[in-house]
mmCIF file of C-alpha atoms in Angstrom:
data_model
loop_
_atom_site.group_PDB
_atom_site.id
_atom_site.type_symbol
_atom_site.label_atom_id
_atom_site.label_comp_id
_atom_site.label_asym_id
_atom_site.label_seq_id
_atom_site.Cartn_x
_atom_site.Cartn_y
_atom_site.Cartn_z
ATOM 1 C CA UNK Z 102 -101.580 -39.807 -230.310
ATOM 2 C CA UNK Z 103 -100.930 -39.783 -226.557
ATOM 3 C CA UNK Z 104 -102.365 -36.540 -224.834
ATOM 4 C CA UNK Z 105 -99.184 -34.351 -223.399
ATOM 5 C CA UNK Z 106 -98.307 -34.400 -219.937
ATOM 6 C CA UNK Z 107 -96.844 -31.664 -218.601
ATOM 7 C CA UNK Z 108 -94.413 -31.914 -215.559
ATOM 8 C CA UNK Z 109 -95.414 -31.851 -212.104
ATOM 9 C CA UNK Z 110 -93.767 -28.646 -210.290
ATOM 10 C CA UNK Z 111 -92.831 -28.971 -206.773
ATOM 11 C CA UNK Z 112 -93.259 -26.091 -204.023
ATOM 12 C CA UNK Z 113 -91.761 -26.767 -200.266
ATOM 13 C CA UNK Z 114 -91.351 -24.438 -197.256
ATOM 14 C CA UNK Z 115 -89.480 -25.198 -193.926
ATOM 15 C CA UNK Z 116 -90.113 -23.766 -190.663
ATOM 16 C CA UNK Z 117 -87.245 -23.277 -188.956
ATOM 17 C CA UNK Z 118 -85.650 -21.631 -185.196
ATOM 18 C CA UNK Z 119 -82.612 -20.441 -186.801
ATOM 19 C CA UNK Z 120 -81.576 -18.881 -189.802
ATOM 20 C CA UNK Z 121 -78.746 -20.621 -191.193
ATOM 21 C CA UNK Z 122 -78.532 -23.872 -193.051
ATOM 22 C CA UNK Z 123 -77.983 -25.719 -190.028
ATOM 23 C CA UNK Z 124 -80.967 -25.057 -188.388
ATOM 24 C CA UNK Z 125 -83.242 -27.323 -186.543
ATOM 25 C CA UNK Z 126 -86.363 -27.366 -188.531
ATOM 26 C CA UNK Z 127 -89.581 -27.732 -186.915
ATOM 27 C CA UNK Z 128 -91.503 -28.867 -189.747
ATOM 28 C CA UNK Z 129 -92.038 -28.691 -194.204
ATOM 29 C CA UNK Z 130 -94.376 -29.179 -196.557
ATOM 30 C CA UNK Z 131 -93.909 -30.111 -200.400
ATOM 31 C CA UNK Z 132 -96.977 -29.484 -202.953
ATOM 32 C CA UNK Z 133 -96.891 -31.140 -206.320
ATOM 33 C CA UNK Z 134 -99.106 -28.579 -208.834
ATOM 34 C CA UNK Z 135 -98.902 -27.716 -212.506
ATOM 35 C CA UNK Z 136 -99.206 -24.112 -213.420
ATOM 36 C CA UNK Z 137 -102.024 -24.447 -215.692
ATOM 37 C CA UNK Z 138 -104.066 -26.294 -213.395
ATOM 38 C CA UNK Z 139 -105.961 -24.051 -211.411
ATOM 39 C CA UNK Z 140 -106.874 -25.466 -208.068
ATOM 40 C CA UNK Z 141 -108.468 -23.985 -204.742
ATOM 41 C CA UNK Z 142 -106.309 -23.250 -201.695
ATOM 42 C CA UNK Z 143 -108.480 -25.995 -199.827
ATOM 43 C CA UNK Z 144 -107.404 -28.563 -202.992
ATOM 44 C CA UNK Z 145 -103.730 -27.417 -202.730
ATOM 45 C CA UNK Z 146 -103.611 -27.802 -198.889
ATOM 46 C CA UNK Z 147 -105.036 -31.365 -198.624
ATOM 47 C CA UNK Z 148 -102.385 -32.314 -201.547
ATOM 48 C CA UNK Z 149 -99.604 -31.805 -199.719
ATOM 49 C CA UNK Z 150 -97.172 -33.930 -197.633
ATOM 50 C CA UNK Z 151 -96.425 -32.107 -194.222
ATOM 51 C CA UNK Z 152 -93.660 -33.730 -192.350
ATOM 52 C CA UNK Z 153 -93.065 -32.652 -188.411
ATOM 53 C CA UNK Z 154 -90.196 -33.455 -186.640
ATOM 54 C CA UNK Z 155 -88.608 -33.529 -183.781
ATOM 55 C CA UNK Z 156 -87.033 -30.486 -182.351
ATOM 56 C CA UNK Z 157 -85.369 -31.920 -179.416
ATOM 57 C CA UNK Z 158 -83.929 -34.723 -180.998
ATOM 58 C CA UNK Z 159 -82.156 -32.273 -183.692
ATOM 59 C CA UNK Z 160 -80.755 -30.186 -181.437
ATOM 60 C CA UNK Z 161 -79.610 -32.944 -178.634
ATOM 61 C CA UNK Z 162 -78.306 -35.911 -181.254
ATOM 62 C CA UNK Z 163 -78.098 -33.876 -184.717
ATOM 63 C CA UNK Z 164 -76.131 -30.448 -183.420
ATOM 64 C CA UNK Z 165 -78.490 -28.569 -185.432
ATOM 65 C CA UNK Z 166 -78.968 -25.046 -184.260
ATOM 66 C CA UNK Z 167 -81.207 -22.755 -182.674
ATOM 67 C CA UNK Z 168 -81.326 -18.931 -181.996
ATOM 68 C CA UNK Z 169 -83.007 -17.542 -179.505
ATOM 69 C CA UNK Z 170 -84.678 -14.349 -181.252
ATOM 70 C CA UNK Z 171 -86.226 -16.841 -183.714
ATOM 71 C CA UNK Z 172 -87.494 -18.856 -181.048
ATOM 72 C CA UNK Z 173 -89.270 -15.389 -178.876
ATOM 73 C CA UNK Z 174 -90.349 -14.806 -182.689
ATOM 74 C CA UNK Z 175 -92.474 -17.874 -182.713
ATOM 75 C CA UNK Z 176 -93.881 -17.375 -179.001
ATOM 76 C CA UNK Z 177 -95.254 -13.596 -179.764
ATOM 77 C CA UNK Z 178 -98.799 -13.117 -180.277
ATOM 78 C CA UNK Z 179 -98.736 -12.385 -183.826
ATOM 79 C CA UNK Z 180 -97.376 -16.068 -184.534
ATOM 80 C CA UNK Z 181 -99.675 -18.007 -182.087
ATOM 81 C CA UNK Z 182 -101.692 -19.337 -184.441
ATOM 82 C CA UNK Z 183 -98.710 -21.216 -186.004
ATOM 83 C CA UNK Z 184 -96.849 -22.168 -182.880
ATOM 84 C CA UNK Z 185 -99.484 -24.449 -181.981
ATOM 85 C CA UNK Z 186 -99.252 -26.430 -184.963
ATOM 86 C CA UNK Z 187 -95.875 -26.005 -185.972
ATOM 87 C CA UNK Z 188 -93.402 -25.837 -183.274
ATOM 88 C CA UNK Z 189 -95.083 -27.128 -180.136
ATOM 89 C CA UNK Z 190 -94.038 -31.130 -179.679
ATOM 90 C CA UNK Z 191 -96.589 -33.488 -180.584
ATOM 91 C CA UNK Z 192 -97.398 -37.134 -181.164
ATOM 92 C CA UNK Z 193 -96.930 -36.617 -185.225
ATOM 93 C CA UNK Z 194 -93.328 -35.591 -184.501
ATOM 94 C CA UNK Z 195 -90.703 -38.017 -186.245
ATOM 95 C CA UNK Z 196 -87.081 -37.873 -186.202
ATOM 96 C CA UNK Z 197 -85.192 -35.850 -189.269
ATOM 97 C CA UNK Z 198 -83.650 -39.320 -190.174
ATOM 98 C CA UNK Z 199 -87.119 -39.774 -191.855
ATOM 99 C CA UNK Z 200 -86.964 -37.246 -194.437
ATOM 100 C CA UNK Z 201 -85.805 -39.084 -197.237
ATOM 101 C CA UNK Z 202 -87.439 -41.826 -197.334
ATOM 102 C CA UNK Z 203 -91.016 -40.343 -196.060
ATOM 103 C CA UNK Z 204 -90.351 -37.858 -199.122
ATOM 104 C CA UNK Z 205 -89.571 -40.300 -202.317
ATOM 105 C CA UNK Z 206 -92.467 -42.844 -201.256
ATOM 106 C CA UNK Z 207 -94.648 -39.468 -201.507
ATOM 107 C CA UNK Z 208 -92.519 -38.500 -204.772
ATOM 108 C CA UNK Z 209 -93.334 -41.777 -206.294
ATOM 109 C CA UNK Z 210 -96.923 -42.512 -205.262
ATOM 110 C CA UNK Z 211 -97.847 -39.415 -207.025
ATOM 111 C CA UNK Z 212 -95.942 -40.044 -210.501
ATOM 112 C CA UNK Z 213 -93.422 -37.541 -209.825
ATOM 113 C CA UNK Z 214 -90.964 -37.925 -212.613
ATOM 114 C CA UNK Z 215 -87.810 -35.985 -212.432
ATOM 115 C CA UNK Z 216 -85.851 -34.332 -215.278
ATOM 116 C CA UNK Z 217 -88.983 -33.966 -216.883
ATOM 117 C CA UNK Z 218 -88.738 -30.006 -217.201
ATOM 118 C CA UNK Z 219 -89.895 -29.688 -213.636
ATOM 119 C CA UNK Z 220 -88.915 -26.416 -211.644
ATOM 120 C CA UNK Z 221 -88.503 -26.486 -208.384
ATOM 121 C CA UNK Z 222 -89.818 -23.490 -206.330
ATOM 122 C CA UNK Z 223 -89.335 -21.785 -203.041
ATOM 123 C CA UNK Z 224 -89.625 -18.268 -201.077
ATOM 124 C CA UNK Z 225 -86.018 -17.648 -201.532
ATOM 125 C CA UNK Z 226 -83.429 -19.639 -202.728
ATOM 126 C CA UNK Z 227 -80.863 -18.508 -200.004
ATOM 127 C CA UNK Z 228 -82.916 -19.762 -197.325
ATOM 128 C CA UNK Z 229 -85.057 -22.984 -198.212
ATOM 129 C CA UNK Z 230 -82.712 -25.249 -200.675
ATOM 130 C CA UNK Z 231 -79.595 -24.497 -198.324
ATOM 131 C CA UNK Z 232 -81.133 -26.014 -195.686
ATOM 132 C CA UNK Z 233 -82.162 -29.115 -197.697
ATOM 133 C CA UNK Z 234 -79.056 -29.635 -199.309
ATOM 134 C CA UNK Z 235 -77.297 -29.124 -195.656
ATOM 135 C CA UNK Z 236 -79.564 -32.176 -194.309
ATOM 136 C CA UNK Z 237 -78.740 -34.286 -197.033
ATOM 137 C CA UNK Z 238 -75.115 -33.943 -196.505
ATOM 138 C CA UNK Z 239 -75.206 -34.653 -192.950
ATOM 139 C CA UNK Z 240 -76.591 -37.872 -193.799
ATOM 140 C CA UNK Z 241 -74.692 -38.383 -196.788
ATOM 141 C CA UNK Z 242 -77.878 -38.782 -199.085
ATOM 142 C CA UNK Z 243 -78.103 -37.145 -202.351
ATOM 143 C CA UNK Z 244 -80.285 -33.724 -203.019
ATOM 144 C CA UNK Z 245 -82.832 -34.899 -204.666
ATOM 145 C CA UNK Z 246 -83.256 -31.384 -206.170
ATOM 146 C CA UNK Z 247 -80.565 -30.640 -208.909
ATOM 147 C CA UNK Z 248 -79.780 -26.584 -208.409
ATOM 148 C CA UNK Z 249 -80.333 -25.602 -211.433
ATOM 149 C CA UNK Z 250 -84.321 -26.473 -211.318
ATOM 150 C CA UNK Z 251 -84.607 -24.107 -208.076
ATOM 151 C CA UNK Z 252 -86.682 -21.000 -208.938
ATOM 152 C CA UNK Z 253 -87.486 -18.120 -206.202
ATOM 153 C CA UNK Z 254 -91.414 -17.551 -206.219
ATOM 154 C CA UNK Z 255 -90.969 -13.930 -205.337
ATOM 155 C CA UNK Z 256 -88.451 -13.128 -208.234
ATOM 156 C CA UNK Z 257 -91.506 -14.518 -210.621
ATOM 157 C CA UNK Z 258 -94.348 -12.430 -209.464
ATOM 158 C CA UNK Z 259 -92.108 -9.761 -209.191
ATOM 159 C CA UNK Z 260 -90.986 -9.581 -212.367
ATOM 160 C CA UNK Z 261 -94.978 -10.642 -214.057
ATOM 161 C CA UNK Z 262 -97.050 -7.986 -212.022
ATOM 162 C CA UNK Z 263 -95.355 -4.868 -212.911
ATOM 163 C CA UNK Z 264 -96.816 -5.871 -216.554
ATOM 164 C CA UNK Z 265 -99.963 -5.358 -215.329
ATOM 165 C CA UNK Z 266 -99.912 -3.399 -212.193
ATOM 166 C CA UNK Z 267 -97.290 -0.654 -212.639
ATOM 167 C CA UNK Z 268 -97.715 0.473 -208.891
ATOM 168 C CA UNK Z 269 -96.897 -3.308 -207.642
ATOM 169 C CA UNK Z 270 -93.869 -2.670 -204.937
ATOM 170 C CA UNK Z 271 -94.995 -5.746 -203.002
ATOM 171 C CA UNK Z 272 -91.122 -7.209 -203.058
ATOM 172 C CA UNK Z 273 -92.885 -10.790 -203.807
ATOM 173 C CA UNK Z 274 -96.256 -10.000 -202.575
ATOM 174 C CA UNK Z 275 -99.347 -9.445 -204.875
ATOM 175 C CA UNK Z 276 -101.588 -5.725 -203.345
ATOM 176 C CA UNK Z 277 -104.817 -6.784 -202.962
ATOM 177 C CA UNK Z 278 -104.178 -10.299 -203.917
ATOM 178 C CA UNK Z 279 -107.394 -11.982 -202.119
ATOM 179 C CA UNK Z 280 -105.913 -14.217 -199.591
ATOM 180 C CA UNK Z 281 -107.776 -17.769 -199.047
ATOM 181 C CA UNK Z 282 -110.339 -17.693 -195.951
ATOM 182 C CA UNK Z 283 -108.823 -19.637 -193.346
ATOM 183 C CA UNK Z 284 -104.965 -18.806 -194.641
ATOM 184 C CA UNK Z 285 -102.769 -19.131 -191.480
ATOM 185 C CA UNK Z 286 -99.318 -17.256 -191.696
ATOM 186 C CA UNK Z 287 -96.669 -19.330 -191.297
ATOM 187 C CA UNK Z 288 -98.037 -23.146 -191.392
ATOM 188 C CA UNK Z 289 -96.057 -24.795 -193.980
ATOM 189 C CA UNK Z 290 -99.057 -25.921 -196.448
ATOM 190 C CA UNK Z 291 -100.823 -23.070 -196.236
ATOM 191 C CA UNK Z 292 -97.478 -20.590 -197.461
ATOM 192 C CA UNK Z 293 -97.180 -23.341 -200.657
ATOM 193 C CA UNK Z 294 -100.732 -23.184 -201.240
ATOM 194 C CA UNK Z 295 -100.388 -19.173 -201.275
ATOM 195 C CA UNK Z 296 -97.344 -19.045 -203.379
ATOM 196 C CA UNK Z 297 -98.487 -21.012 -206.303
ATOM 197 C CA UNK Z 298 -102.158 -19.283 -206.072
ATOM 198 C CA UNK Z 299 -100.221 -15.969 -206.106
ATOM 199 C CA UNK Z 300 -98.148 -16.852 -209.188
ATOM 200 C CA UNK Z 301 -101.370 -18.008 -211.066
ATOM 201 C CA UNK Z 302 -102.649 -15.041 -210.283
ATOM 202 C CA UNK Z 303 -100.018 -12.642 -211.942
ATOM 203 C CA UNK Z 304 -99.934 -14.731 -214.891
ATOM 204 C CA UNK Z 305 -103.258 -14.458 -215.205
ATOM 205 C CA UNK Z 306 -103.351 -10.344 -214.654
ATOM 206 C CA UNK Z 307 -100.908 -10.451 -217.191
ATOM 207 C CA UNK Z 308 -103.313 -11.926 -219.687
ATOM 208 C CA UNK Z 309 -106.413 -10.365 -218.133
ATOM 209 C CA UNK Z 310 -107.754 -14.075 -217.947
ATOM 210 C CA UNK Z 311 -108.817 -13.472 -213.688
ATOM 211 C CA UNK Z 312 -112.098 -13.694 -214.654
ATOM 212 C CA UNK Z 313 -111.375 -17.017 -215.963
ATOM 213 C CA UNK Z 314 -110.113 -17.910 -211.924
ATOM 214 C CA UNK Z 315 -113.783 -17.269 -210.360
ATOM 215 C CA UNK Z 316 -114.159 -19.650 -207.368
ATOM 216 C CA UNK Z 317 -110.928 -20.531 -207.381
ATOM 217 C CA UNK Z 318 -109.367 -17.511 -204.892
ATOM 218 C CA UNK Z 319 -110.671 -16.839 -201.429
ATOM 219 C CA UNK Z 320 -112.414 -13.763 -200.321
ATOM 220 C CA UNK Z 321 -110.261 -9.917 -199.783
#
């Protein structure tokens, strides 16, 4: 008898300088995990695909949008960390025609099977999966995504933790979750990496198994 497979979730994050769907996005990263695999944040991070692209491009070919108090947001001193990495031009930028196919060679080199039972999550459904499916209609390609696999990761540990934490008021956040040394705010991989370490670890208040997780969560 064949061991069971379960399926391979996926967890992406843009960064964006707008707001709506039609934004010009600077950069995303996708991370392929399975909830009962527990991985370190430095595992998670080197897993994932991290596309860049190019801003200029977007906004001068593509018509995507920009807004300006998104764009000051990224230059203030609380977000320089990220700017350098994420929005500044570089030599790793490619154009946002690249998406697809960049993405399913990824998808399929790692056995990503869909249908499978997969979910598909992100830090808010009004903001991520619009802007994917609003790319894939301006080239005409189809979502790859089906809607009704999206889940929100901040609906999950909001509705876990209260189980075990009945003063949790975090609106998607974890109090005293023990963030991964070398976490940066903001850069694509490392949000993912957070996210699905942050579920894991209300599940696993819920069932008092965080013992079980030494080594695996960064220091306070």
């Amino acid at each position: 008898m064949s061991e069971l497979v379960t399926p391979q979730h996926i967890i992406y994050d843009w960064e964006t300088v707008d707001n709506k769907p039609t934004s010009a996005v600077a950069s995303v990263a996708f991370i392929l995990f399975r909830p009962e695999e527990l991985k370190t944040f430095e595992e998670l991070v080197a897993g994932a695909l991290r596309i860049k692209f190019d801003l200029k491009q977007q906004l001068n070919e593509l018509g995507r949008t920009y807004d300006k108090d998104t764009i000051a947001w990224w230059k203030s001193e609380e977000q320089k960390d990220a700017y350098q990495t994420v929005i500044k031009p570089s030599s790793e930028d490619v154009p946002l025609s690249s998406l697809r196919c960049i993405l399913q060679g990824w998808l399929d080199d790692n056995l990503y099977i869909p249908n499978t039972g997969e979910k598909i999550w992100t830090r808010g459904n009004e903001f991520d999966p619009p802007i994917l499916s609003n790319i894939y209609q301006q080239f005409g390609w189809e979502n790859p995504f089906p809607w009704w696999n999206i889940r929100d990761v901040r609906t999950e540990i909001d509705c876990i933790t209260p189980y075990w934490d009945p003063d949790h008021n975090g609106y998607g956040y974890i109090r005293d979750f023990p963030y991964p040394e070398g976490f940066i705010k903001h850069k694509e991989e490392h949000d993912c990496a957070r996210d699905i370490l942050m579920m894991q670890y209300a599940h696993m208040g819920l069932f008092k198994k965080l013992d079980a997780a030494e080594g695996v969560y960064g220091k306070d």
